[in-house]
Tab-separated table of C-alpha atoms in Angstrom:
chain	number	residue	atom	x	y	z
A	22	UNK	CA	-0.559	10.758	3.452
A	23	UNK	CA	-1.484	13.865	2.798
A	24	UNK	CA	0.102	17.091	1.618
A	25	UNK	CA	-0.262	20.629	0.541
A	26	UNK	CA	1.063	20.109	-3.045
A	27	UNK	CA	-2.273	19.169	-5.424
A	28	UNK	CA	-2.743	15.733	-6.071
A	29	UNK	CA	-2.716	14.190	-9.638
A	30	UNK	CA	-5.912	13.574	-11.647
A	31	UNK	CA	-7.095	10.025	-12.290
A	32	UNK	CA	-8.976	10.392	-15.723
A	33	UNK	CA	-10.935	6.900	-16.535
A	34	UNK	CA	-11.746	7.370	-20.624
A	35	UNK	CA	-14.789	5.696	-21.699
A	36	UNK	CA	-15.294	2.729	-18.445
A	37	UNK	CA	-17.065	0.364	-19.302
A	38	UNK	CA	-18.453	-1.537	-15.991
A	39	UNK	CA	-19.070	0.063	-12.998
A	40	UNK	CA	-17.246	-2.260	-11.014
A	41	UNK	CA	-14.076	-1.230	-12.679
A	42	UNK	CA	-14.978	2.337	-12.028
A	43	UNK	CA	-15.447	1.168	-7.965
A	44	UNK	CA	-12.278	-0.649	-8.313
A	45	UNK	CA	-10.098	2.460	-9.647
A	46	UNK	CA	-11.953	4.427	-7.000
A	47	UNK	CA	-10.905	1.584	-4.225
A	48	UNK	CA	-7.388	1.578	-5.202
A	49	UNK	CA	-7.592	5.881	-5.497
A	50	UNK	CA	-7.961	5.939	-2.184
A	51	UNK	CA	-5.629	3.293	-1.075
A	52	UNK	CA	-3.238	5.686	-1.563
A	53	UNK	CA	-4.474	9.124	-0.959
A	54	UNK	CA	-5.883	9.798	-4.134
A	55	UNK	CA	-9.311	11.494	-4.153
A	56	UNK	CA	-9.987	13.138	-7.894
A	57	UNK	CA	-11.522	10.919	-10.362
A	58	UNK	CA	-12.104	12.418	-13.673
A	59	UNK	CA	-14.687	10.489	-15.908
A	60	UNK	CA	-14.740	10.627	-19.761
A	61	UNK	CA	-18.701	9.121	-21.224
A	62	UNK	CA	-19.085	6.125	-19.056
A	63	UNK	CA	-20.789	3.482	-20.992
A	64	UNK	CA	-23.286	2.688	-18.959
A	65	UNK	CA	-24.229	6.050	-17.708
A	66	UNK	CA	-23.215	7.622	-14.228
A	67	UNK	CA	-23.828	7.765	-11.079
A	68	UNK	CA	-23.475	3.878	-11.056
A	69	UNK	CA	-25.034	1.926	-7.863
A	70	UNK	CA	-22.208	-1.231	-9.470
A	71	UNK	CA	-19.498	1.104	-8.834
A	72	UNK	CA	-20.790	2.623	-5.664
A	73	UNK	CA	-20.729	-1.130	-4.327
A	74	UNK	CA	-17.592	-2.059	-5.791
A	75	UNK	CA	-15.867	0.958	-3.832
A	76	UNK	CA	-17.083	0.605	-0.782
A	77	UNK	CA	-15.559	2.728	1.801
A	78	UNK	CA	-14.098	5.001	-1.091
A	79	UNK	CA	-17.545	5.860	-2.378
A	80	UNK	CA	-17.964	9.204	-0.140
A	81	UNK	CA	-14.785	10.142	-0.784
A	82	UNK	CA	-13.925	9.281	-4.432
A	83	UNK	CA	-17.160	8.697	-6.797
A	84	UNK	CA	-19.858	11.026	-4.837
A	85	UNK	CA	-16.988	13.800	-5.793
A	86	UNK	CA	-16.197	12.340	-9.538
A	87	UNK	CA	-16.512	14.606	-12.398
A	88	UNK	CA	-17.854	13.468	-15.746
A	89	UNK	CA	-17.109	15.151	-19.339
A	90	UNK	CA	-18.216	14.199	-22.863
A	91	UNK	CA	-14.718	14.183	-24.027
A	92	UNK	CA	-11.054	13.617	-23.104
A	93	UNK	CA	-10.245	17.232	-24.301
A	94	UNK	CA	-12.733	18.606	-21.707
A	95	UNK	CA	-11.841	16.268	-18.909
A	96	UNK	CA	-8.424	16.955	-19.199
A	97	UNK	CA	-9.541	20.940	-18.114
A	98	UNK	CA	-6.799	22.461	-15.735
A	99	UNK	CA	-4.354	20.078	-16.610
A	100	UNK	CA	-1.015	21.659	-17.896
A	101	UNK	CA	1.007	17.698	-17.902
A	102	UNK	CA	-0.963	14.595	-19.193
A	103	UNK	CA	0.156	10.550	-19.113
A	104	UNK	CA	-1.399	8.256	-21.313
A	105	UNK	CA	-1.420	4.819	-19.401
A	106	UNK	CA	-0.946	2.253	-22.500
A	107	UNK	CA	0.432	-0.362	-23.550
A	108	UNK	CA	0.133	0.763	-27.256
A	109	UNK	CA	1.072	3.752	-29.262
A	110	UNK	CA	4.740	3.864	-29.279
A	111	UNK	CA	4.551	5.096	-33.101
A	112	UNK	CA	3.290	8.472	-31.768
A	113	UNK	CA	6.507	10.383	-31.068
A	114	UNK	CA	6.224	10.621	-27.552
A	115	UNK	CA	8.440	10.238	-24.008
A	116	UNK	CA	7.663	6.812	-22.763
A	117	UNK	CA	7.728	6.377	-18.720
A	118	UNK	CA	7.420	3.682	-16.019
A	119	UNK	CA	5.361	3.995	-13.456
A	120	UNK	CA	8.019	4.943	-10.737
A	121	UNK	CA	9.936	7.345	-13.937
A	122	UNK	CA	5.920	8.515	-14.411
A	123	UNK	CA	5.179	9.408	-10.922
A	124	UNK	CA	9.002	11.432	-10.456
A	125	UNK	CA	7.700	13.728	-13.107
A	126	UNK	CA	4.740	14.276	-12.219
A	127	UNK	CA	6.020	15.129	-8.965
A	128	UNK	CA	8.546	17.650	-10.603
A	129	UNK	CA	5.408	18.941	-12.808
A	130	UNK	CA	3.530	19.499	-9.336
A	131	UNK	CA	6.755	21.807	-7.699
A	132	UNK	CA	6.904	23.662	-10.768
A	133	UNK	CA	2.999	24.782	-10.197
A	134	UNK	CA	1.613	22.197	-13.364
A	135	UNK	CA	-1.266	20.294	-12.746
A	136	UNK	CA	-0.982	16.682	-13.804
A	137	UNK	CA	-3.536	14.072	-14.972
A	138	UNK	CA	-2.700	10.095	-15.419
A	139	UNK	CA	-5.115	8.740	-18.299
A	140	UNK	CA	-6.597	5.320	-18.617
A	141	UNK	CA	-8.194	3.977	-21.504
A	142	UNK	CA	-11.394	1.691	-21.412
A	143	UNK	CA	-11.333	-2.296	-19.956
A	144	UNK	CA	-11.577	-4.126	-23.436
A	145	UNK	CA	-9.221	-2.040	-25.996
A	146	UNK	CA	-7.266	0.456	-24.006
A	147	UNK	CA	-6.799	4.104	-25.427
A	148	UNK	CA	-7.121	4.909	-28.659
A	149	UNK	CA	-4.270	6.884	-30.721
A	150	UNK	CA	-6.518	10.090	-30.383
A	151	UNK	CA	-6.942	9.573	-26.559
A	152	UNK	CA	-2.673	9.205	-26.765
A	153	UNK	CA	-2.142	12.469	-29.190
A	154	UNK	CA	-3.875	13.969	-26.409
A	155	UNK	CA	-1.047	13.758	-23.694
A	156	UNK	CA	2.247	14.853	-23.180
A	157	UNK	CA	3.710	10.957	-22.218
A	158	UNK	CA	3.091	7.828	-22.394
A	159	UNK	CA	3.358	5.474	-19.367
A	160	UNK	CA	3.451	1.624	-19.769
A	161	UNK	CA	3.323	-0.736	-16.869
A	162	UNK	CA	7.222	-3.604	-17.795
A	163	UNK	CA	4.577	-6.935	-17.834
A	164	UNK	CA	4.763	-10.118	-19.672
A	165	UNK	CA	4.701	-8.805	-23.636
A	166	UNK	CA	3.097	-11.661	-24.454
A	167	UNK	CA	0.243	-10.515	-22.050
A	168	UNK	CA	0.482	-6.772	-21.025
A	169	UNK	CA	-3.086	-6.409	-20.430
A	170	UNK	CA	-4.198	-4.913	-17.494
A	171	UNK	CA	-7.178	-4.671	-15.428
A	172	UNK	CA	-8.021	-1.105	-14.744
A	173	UNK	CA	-8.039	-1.451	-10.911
A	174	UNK	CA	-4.828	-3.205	-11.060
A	175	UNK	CA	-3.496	-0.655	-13.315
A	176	UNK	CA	-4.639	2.563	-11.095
A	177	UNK	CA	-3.401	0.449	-8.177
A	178	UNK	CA	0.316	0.332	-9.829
A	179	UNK	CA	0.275	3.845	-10.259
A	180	UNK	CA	-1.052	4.582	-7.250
A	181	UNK	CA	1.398	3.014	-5.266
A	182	UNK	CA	4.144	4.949	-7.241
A	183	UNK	CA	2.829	7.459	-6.280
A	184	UNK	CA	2.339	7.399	-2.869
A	185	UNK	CA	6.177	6.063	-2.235
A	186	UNK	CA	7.657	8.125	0.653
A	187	UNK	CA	3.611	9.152	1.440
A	188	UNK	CA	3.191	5.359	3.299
A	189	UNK	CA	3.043	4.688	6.596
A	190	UNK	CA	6.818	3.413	8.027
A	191	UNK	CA	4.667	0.431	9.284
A	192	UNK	CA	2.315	-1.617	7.504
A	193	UNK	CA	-0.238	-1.598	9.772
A	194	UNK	CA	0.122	1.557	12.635
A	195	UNK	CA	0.090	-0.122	15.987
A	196	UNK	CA	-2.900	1.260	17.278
A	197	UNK	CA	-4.729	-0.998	14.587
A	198	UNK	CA	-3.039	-4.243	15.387
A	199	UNK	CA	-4.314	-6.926	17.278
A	200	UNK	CA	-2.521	-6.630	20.880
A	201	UNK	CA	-0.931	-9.821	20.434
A	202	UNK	CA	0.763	-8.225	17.403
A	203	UNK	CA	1.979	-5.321	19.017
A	204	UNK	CA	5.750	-5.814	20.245
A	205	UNK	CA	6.515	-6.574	23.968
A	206	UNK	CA	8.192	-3.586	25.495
A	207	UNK	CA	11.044	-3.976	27.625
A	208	UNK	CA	9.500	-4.090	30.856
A	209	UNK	CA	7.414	-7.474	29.470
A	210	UNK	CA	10.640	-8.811	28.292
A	211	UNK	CA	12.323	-8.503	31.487
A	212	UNK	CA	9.633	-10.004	33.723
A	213	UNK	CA	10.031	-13.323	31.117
A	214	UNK	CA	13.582	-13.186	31.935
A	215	UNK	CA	13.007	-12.967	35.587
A	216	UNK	CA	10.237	-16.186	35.357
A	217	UNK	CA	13.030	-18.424	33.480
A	218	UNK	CA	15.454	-17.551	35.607
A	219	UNK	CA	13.776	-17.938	38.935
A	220	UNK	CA	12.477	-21.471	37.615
A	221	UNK	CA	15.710	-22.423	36.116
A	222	UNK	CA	17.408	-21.918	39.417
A	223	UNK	CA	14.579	-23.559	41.403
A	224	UNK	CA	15.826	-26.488	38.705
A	225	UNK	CA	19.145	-26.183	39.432
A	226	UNK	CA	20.220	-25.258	36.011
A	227	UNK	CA	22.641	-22.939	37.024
A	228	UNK	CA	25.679	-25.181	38.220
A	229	UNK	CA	28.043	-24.757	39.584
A	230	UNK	CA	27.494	-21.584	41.057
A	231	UNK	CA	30.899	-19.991	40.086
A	232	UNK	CA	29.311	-20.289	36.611
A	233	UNK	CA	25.700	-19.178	37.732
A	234	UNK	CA	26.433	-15.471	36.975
A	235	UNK	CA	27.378	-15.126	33.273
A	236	UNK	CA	25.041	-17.867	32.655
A	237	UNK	CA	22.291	-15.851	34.041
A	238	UNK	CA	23.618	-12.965	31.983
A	239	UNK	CA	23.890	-14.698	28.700
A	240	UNK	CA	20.229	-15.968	29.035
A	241	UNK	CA	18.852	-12.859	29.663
A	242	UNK	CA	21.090	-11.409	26.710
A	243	UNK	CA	19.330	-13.906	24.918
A	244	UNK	CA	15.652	-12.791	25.390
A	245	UNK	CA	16.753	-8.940	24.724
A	246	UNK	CA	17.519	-10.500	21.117
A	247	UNK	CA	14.586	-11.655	20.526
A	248	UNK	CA	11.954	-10.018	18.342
A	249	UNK	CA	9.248	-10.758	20.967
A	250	UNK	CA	5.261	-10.051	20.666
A	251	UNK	CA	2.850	-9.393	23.702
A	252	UNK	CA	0.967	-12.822	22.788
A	253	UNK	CA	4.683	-14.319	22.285
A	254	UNK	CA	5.552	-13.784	25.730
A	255	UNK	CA	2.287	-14.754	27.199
A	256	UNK	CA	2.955	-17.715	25.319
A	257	UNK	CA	6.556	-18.023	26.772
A	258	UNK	CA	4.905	-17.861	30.218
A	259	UNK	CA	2.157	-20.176	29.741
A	260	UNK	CA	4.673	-23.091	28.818
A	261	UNK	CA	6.738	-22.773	31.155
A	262	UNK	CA	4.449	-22.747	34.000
A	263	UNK	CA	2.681	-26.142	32.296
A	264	UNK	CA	6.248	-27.597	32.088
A	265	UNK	CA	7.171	-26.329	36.109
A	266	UNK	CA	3.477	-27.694	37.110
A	267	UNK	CA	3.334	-30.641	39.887
């Protein structure tokens, strides 16, 4: 996940609870994202709620967090600013998706820019000040009849976005799966072939023998097709040892 091009700047504007502060943090790191910004928590900071809230992203989100009295000053070093809201589409402004938000702050990144993503307090959102403050606005296509979000869920969105082509190809790498998870390699697949067969024959299955041959073949071309796990195969055996049992 990680790169040599500088990451974006998650600026929280006036939190409210520290467990929504933990949960932007949480989501932060999700996807690679490591610089939290925060504008005059309301309930002070450091924040033992948060802290909890984050867990493992504690260490390597909040301990390093940055807090500033205003937006102005938070938004220090930042040459390209989104203002995530659902509001404020009277201020003349270029309004962006999250997917449209994250391709230009990627093209704001090549260029040498530093970009921030802004996100407005849990109960009202940002403020028209807060908006006259960045360069975009970026709105999250919800229900209009409900387009509040929760400010994890929100930082989550926009994380994701941002991390697209930064993900792992697989959603879990297969050194963390459970073995059973991990897919039988061809060897595996070929000894389950070879048990079938052998007991299939022992059954007299394959009759008559002029036909034995491309029977044998298209049962093992069979098994090849398959999408087969370790604990799928083990299962494969088991069976049909209980079935062959006298």
């Amino acid at each position: 996940m990680s790169d040599n091009a500088p990451q974006p700047v998650i600026i929280l504007t006036r939190p409210q609870m520290g467990e929504n502060i933990g949960a932007a943090a949480r989501a932060m790191l999700n996807f690679g994202l490591t610089e939290m910004r925060l504008v005059d928590p309301r309930d002070g900071w450091p924040n033992p709620r948060a802290v909890a809230m984050a867990s493992g992203a504690a260490a390597q989100v909040l301990d390093r967090a940055r807090v500033f009295p205003t937006l102005a000053e938070a938004m220090e070093g930042v040459t390209y600013a989104l203002a995530t809201t659902a509001r404020g589409r009277e201020l003349t402004k270029p309004v962006f998706t999250p997917a449209t938000a994250t391709t230009q702050a990627r093209e704001e990144i090549a260029a040498g820019g530093r970009v921030a993503f802004i996100f407005g307090p849990e109960r009202a959102g940002l403020e028209n000040d807060d908006i006259a403050r960045a360069n975009a606005i970026l709105t999250v296509p919800v229900n209009p009849e409900f387009p509040s979000l929760n400010l994890g869920q929100a930082v989550l969105l926009l994380g994701y976005e941002w991390a697209q082509g930064r993900l792992p190809a697989q959603p879990m790498p297969t050194g963390r799966r459970p073995a059973g998870e991990v897919a039988a390699d061809r060897i595996e697949i070929e000894k389950l072939a070879d048990h079938y067969e052998a007991k299939l024959d022992e059954a007299g299955y394959f009759f008559p023998p002029e036909k034995a041959p491309p029977m044998k073949l298209n049962l093992r071309n069979l098994w090849s097709r398959m999408a087969l796990t370790r604990a799928d195969v083990q299962v494969l055996h088991g069976l049909l040892r209980q079935l062959t049992r006298r």
